[in-house]
mmCIF file with all atom_site columns, C-alpha atoms in Angstrom:
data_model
loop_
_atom_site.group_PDB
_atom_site.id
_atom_site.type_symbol
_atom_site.label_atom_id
_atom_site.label_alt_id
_atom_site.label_comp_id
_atom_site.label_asym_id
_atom_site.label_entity_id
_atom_site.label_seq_id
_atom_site.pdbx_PDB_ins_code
_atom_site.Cartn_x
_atom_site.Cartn_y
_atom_site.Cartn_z
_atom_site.occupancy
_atom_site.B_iso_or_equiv
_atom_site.pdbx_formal_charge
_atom_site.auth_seq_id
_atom_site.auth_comp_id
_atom_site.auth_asym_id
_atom_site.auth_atom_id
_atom_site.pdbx_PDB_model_num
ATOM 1   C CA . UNK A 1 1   ? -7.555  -6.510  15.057  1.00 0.00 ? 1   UNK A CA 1
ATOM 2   C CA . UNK A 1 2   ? -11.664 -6.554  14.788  1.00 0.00 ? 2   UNK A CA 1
ATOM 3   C CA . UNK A 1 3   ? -13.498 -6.103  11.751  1.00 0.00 ? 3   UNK A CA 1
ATOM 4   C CA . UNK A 1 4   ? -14.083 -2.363  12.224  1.00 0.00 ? 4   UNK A CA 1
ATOM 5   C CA . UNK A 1 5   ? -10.197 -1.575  12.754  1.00 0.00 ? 5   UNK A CA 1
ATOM 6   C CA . UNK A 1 6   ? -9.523  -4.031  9.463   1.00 0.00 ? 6   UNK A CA 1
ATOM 7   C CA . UNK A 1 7   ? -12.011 -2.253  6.870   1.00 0.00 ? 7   UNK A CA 1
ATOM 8   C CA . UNK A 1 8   ? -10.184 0.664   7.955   1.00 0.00 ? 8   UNK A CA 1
ATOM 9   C CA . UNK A 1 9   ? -8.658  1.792   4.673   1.00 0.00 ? 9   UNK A CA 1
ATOM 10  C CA . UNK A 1 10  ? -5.288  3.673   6.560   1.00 0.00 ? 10  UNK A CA 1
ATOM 11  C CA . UNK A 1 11  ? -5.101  0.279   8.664   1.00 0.00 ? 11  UNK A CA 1
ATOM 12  C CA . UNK A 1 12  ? -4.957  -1.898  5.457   1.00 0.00 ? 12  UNK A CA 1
ATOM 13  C CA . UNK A 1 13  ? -2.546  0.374   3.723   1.00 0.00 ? 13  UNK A CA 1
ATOM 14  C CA . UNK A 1 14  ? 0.077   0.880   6.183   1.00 0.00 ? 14  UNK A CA 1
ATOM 15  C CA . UNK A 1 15  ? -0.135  -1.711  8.973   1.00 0.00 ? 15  UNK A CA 1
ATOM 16  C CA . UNK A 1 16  ? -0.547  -4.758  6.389   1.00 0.00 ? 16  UNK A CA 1
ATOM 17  C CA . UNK A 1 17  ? 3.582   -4.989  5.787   1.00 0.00 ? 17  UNK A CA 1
ATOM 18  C CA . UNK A 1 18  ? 3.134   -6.521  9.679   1.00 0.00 ? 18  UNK A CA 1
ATOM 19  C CA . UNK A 1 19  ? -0.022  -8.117  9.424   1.00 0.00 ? 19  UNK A CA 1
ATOM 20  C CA . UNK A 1 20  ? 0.142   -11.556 8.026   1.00 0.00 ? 20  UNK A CA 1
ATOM 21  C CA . UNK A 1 21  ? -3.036  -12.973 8.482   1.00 0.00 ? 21  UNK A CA 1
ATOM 22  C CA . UNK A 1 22  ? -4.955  -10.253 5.829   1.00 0.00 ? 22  UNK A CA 1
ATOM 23  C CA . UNK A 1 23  ? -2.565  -12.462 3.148   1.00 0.00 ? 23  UNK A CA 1
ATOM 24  C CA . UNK A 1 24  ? -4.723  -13.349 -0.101  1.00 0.00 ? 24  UNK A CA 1
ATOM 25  C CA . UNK A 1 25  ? -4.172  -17.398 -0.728  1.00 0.00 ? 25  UNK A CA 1
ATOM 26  C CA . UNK A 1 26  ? -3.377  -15.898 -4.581  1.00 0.00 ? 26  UNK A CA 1
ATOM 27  C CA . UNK A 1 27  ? 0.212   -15.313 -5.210  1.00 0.00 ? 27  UNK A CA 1
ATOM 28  C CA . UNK A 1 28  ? 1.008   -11.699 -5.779  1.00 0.00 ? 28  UNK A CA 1
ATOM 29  C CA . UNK A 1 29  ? 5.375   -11.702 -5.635  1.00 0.00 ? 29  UNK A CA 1
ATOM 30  C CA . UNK A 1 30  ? 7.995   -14.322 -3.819  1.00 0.00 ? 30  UNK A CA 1
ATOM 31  C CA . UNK A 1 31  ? 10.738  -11.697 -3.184  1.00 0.00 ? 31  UNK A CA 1
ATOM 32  C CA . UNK A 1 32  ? 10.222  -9.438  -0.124  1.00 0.00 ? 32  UNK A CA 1
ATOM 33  C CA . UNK A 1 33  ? 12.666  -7.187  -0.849  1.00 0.00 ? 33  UNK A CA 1
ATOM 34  C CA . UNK A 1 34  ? 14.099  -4.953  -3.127  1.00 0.00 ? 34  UNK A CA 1
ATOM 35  C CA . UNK A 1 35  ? 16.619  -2.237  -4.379  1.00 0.00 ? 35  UNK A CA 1
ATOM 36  C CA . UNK A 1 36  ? 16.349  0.848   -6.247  1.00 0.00 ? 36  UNK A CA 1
ATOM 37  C CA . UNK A 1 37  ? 18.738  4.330   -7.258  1.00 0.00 ? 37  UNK A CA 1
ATOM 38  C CA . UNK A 1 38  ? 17.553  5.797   -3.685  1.00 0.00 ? 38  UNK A CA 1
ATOM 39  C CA . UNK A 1 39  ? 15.090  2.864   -1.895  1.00 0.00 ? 39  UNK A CA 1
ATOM 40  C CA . UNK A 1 40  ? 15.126  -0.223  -0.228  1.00 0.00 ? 40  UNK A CA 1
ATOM 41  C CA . UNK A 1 41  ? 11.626  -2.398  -0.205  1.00 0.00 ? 41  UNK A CA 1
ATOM 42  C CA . UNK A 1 42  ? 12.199  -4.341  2.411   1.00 0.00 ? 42  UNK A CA 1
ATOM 43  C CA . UNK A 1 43  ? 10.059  -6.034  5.565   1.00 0.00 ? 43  UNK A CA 1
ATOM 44  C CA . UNK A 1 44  ? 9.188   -4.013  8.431   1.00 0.00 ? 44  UNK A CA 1
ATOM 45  C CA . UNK A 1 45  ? 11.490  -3.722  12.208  1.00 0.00 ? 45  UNK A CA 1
ATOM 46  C CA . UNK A 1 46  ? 10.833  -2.379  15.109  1.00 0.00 ? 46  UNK A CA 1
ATOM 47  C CA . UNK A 1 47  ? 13.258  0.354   14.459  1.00 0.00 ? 47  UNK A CA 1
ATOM 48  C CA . UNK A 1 48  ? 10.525  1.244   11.976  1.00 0.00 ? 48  UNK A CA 1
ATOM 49  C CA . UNK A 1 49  ? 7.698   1.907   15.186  1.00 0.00 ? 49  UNK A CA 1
ATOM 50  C CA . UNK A 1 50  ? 7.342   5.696   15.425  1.00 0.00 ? 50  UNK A CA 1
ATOM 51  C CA . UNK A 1 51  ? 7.643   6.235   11.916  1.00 0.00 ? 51  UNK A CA 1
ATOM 52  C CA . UNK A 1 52  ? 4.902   3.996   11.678  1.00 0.00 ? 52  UNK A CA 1
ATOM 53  C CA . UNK A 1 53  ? 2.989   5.381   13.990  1.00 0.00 ? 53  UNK A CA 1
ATOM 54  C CA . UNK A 1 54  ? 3.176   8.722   12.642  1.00 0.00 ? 54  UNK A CA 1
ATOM 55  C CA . UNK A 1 55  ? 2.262   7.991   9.246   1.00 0.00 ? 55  UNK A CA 1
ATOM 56  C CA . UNK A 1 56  ? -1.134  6.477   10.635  1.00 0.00 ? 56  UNK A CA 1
ATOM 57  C CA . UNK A 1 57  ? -1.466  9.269   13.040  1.00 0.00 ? 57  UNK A CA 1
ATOM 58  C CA . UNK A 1 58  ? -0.776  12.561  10.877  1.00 0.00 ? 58  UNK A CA 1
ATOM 59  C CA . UNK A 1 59  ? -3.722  13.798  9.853   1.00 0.00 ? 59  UNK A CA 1
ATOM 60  C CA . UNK A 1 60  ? -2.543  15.079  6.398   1.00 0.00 ? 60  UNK A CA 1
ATOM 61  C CA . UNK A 1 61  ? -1.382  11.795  5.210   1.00 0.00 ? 61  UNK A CA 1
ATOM 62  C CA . UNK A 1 62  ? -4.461  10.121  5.982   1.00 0.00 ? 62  UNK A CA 1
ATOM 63  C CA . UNK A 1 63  ? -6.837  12.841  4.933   1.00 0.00 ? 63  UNK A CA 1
ATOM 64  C CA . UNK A 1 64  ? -8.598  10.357  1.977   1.00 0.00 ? 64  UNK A CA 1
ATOM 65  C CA . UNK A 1 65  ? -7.587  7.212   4.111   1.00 0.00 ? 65  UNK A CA 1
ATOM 66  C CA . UNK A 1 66  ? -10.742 7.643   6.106   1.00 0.00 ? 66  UNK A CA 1
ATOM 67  C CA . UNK A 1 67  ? -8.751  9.840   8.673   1.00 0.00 ? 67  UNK A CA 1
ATOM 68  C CA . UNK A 1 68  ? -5.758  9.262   11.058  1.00 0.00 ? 68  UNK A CA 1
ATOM 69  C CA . UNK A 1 69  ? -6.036  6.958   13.930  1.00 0.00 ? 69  UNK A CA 1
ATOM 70  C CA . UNK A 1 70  ? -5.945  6.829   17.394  1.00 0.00 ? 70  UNK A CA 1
ATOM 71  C CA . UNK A 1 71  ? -1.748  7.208   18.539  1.00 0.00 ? 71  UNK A CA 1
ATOM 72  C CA . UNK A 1 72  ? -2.756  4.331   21.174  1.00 0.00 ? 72  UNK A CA 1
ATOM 73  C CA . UNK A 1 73  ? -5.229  1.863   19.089  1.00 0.00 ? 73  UNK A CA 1
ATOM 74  C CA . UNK A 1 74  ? -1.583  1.862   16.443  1.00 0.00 ? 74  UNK A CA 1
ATOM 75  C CA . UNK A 1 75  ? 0.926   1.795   19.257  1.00 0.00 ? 75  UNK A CA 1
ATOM 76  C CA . UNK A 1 76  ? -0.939  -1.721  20.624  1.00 0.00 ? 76  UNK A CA 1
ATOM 77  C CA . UNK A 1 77  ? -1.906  -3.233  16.797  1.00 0.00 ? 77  UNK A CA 1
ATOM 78  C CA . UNK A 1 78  ? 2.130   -2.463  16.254  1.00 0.00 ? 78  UNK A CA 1
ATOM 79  C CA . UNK A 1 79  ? 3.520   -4.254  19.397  1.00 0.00 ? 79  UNK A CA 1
ATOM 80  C CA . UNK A 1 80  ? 0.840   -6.952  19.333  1.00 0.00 ? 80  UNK A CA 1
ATOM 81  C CA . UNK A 1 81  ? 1.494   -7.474  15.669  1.00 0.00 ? 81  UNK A CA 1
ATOM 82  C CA . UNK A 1 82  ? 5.190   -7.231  15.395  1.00 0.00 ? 82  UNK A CA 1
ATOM 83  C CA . UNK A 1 83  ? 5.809   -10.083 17.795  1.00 0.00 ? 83  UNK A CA 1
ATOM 84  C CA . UNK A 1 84  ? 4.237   -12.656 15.314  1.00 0.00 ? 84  UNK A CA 1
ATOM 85  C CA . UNK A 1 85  ? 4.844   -11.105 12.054  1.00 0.00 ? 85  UNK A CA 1
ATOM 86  C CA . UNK A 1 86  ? 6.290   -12.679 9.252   1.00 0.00 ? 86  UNK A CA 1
ATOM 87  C CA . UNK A 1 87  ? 7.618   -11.263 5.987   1.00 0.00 ? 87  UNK A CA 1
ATOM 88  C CA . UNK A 1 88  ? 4.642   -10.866 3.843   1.00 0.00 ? 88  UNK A CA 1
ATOM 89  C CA . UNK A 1 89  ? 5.473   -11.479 -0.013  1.00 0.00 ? 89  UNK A CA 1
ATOM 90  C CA . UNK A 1 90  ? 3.922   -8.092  -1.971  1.00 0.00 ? 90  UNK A CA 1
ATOM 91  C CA . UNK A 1 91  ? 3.940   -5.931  0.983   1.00 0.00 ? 91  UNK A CA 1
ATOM 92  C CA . UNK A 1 92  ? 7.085   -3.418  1.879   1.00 0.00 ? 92  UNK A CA 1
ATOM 93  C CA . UNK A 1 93  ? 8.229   -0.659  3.914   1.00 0.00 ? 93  UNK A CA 1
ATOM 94  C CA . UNK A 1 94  ? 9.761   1.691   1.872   1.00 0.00 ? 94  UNK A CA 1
ATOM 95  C CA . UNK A 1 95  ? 12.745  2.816   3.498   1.00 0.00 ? 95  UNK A CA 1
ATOM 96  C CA . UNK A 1 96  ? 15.823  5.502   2.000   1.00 0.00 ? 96  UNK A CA 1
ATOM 97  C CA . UNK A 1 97  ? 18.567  2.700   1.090   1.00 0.00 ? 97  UNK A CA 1
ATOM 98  C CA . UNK A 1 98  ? 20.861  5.206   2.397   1.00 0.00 ? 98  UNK A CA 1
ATOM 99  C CA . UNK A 1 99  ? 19.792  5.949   5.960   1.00 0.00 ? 99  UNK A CA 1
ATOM 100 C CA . UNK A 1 100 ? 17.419  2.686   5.989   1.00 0.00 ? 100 UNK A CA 1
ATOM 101 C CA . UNK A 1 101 ? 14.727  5.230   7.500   1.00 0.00 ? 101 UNK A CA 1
ATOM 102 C CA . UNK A 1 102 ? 11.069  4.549   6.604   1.00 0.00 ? 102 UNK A CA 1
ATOM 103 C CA . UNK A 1 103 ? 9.705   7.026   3.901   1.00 0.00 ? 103 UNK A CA 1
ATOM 104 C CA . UNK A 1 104 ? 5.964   5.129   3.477   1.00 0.00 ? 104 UNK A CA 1
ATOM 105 C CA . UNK A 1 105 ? 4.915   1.701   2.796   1.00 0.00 ? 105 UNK A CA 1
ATOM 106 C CA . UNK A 1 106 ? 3.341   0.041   -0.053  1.00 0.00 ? 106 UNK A CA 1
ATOM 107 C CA . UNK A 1 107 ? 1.684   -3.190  -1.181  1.00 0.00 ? 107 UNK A CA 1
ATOM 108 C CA . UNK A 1 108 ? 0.816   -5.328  -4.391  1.00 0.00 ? 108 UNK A CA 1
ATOM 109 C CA . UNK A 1 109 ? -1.891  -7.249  -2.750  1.00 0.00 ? 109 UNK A CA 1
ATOM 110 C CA . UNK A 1 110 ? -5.254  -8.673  -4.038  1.00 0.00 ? 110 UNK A CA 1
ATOM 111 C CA . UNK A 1 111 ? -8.737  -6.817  -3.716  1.00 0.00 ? 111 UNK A CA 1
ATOM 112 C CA . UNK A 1 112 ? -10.963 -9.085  -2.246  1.00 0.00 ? 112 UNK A CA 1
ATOM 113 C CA . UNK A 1 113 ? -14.309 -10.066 -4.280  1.00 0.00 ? 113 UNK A CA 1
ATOM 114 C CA . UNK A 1 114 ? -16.638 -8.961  -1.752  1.00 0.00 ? 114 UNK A CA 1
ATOM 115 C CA . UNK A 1 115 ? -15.462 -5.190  -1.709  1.00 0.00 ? 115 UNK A CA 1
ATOM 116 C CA . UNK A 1 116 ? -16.341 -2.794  -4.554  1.00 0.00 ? 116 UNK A CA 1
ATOM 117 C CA . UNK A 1 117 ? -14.470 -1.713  -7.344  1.00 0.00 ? 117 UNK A CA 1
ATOM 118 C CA . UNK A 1 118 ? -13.457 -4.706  -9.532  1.00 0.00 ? 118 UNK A CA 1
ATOM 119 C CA . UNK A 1 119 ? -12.637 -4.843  -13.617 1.00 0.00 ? 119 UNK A CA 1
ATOM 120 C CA . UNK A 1 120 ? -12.651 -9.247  -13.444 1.00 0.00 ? 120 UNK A CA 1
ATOM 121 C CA . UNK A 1 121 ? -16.201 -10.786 -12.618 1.00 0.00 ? 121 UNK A CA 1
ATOM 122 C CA . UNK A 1 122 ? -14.570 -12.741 -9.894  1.00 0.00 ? 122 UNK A CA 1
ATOM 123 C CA . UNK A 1 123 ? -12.391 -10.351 -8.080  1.00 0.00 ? 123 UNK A CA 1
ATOM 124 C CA . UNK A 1 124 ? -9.126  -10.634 -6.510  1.00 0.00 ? 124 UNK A CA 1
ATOM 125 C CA . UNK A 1 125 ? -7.017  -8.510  -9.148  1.00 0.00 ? 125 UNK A CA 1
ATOM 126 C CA . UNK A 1 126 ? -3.614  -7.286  -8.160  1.00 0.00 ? 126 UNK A CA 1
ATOM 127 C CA . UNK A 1 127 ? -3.799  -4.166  -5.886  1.00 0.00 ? 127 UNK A CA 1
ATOM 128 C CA . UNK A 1 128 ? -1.474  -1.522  -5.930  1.00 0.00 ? 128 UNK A CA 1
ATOM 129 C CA . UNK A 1 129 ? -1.276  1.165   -3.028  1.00 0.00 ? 129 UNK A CA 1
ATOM 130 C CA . UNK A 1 130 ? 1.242   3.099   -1.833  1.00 0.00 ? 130 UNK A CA 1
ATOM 131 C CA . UNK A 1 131 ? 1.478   5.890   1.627   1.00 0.00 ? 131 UNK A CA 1
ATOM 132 C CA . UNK A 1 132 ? 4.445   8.179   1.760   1.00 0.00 ? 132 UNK A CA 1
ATOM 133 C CA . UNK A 1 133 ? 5.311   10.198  5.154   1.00 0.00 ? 133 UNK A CA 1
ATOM 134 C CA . UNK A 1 134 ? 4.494   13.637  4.460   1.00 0.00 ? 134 UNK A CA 1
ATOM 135 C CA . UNK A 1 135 ? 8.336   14.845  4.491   1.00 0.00 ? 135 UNK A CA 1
ATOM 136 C CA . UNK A 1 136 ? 8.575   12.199  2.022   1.00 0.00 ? 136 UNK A CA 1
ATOM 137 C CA . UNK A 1 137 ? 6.086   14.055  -0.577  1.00 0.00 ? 137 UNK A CA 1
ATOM 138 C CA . UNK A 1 138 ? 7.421   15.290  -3.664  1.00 0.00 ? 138 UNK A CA 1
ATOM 139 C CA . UNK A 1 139 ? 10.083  13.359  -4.070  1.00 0.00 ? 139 UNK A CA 1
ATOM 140 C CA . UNK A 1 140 ? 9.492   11.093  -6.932  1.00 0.00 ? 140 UNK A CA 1
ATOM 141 C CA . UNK A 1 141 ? 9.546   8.224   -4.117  1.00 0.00 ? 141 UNK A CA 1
ATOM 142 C CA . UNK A 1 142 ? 6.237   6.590   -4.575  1.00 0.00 ? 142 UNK A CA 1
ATOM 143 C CA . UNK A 1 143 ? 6.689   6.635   -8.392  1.00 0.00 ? 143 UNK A CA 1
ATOM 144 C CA . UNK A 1 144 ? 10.341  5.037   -8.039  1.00 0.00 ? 144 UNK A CA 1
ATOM 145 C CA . UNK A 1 145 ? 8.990   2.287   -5.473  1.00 0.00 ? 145 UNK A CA 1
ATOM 146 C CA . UNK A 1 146 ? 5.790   1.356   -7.274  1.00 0.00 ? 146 UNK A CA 1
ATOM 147 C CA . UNK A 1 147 ? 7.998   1.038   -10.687 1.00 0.00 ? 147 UNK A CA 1
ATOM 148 C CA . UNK A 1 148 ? 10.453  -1.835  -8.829  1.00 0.00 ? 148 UNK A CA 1
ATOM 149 C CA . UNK A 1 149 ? 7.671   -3.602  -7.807  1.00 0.00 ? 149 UNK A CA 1
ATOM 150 C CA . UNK A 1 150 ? 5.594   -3.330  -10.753 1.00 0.00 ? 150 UNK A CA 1
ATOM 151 C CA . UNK A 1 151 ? 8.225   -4.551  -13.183 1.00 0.00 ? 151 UNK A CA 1
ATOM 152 C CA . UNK A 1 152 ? 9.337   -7.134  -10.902 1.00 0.00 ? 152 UNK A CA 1
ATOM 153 C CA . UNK A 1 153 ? 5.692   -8.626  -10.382 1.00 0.00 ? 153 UNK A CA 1
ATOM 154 C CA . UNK A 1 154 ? 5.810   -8.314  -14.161 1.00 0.00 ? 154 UNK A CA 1
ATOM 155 C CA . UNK A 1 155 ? 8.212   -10.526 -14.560 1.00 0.00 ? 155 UNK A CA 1
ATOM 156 C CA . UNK A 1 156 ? 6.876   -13.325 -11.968 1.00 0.00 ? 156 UNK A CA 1
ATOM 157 C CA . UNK A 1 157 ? 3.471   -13.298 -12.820 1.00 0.00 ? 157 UNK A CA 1
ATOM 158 C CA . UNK A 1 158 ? 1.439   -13.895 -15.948 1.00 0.00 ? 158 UNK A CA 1
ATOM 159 C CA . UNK A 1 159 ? -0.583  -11.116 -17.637 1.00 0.00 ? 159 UNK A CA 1
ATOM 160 C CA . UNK A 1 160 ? -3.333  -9.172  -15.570 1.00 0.00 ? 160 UNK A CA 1
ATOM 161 C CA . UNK A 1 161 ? -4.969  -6.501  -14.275 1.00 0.00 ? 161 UNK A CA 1
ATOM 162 C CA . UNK A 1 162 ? -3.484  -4.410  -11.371 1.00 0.00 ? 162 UNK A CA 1
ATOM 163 C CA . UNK A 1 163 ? -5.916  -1.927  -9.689  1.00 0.00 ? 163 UNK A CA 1
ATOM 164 C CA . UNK A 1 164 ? -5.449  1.384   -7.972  1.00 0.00 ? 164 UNK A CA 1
ATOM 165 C CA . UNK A 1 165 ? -8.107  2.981   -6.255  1.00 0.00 ? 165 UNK A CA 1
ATOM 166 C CA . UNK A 1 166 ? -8.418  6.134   -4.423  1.00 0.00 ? 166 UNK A CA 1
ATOM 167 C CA . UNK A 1 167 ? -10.647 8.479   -3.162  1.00 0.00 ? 167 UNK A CA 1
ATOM 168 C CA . UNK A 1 168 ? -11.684 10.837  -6.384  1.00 0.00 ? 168 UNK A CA 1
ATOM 169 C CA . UNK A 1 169 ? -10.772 14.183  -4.070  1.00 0.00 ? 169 UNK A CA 1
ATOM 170 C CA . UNK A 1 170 ? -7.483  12.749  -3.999  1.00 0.00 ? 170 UNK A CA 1
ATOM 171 C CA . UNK A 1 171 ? -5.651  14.622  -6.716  1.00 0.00 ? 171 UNK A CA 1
ATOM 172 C CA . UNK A 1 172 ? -2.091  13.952  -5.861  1.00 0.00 ? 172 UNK A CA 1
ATOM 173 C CA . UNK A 1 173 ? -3.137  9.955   -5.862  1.00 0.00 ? 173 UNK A CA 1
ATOM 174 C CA . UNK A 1 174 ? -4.523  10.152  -9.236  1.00 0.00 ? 174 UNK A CA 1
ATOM 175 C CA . UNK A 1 175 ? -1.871  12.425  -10.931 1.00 0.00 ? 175 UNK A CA 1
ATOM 176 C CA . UNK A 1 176 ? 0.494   9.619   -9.701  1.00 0.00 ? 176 UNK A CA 1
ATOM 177 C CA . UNK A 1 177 ? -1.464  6.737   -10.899 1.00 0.00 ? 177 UNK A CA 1
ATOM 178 C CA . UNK A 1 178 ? -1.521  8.770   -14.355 1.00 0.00 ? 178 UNK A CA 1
ATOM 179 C CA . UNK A 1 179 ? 1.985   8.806   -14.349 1.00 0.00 ? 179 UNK A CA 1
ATOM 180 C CA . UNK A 1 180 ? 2.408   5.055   -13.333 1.00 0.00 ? 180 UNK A CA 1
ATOM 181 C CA . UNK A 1 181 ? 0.436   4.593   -17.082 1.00 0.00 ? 181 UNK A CA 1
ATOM 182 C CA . UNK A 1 182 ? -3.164  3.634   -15.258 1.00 0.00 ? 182 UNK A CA 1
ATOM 183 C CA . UNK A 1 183 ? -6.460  4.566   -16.791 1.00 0.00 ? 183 UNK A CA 1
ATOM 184 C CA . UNK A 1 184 ? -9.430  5.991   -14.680 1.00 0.00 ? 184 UNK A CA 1
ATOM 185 C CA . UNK A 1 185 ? -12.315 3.198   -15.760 1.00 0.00 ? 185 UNK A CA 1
ATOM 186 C CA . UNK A 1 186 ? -15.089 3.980   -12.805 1.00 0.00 ? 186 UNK A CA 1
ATOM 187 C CA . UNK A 1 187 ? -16.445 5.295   -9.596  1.00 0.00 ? 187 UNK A CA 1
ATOM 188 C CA . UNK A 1 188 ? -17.889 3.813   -6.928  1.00 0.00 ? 188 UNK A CA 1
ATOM 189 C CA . UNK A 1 189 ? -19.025 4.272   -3.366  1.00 0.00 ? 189 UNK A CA 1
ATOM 190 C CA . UNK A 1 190 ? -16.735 3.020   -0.328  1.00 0.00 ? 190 UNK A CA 1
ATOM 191 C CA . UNK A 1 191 ? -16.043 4.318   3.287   1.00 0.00 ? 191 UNK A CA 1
ATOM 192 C CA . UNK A 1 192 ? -18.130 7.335   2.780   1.00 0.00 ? 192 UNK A CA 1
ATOM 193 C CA . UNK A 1 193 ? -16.745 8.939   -0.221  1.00 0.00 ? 193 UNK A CA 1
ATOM 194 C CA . UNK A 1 194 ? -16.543 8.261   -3.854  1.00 0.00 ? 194 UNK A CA 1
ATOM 195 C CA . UNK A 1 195 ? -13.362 6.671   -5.136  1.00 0.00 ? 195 UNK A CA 1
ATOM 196 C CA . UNK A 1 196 ? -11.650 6.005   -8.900  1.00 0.00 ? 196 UNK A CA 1
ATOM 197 C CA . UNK A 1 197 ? -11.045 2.963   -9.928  1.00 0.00 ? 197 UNK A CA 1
ATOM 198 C CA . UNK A 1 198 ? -7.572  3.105   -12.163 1.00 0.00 ? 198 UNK A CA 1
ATOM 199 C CA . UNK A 1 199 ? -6.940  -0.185  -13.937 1.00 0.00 ? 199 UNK A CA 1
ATOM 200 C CA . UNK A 1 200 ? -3.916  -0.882  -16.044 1.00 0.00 ? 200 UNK A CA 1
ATOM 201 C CA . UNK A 1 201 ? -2.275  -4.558  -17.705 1.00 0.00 ? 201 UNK A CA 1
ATOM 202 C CA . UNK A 1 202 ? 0.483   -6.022  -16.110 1.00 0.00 ? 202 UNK A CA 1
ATOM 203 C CA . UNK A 1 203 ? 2.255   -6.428  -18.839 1.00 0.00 ? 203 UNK A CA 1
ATOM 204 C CA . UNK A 1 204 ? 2.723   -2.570  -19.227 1.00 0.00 ? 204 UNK A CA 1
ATOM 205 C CA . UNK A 1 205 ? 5.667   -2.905  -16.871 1.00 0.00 ? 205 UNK A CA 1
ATOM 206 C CA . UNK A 1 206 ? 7.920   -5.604  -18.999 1.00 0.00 ? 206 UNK A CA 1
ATOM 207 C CA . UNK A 1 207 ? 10.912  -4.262  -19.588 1.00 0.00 ? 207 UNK A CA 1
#
């Protein structure tokens, strides 16, 4: 992967549950997987390529992810990837625990100090972000998904501030980060478009 492909916001989103050399040094969770009413959070398999590849290529789903990506330039980063990948702690497929299909992926990672958008002087809060196939919308399942992990990294980790940011035009994003119980705090610039910065305490997700 070169730099270009890696700033790619749609590249760090979905193709990080196979990608371990983006892993932060700080600890974000030690499970890497887990179980809710309808989901599994689990690593990713080859079973889960053209799923994969879909979700990076449809243009809908990555409409405030800086656009989809070449079908090819995600078919070679998947089978050059897969081969070395290990599970990456804080980064999941989402998958239906029924059919073990892949519905999206999602990751509790840390935002790295030299990118925009921070609420710490130093950096490297907790991360949240989430993409959900777009037969997968409206289903409650990034809400469900983001709640196991949440609580769970609760749990693990001391008190702190998670971060979601999306693009400001992204209305279904920010409804759901609402939801979640995060707090709009700022705007900034970042690949071409203006983005909210949501912000909420760990410790909101104790239960």
């Amino acid at each position: 992967m070169n730099a270009d492909e890696r700033s790619h916001p749609s590249v760090r989103k979905c193709c990080e549950v196979y990608d371990h050399k983006l892993m932060s040094p700080s600890p974000t969770l030690s499970a890497t997987e887990f179980t809710s009413e309808r989901l599994v959070l689990r690593k990713v398999h080859r079973a889960d390529r053209e799923d994969l590849i879909e979700l990076m290529t449809d243009p809908e789903v990555q409409a405030y992810l800086g656009g989809p990506r070449p079908r090819s330039e995600v078919e070679q980063h998947f089978d050059t990837s897969i081969a070395n990948s290990i599970p990456r702690p804080g980064n999941f497929v989402i998958a239906d625990n029924t059919t073990n299909r892949l519905v999206g992926t999602l990751m509790l990672a840390r935002r790295s100090a030299d990118r925009p958008g921070h609420v710490n002087e130093d950096g490297e809060e907790l991360e949240l972000g989430y993409v959900l196939r777009r037969s997968a919308w409206g289903a409650g399942f990034a809400y469900e998904a983001a709640t196991v992990v949440l609580r769970a990294a609760a749990d693990e980790l001391p008190d702190q501030p998670v971060l979601i940011v999306t693009q400001t035009a992204n209305q279904r994003s920010l409804k759901l980060a609402a939801r979640l119980g995060f707090r709009p705090v700022s705007t900034f610039e970042e690949f071409d478009a203006e983005q909210t910065l949501c912000t909420a305490p760990l410790s909101k997700f104790r239960v």
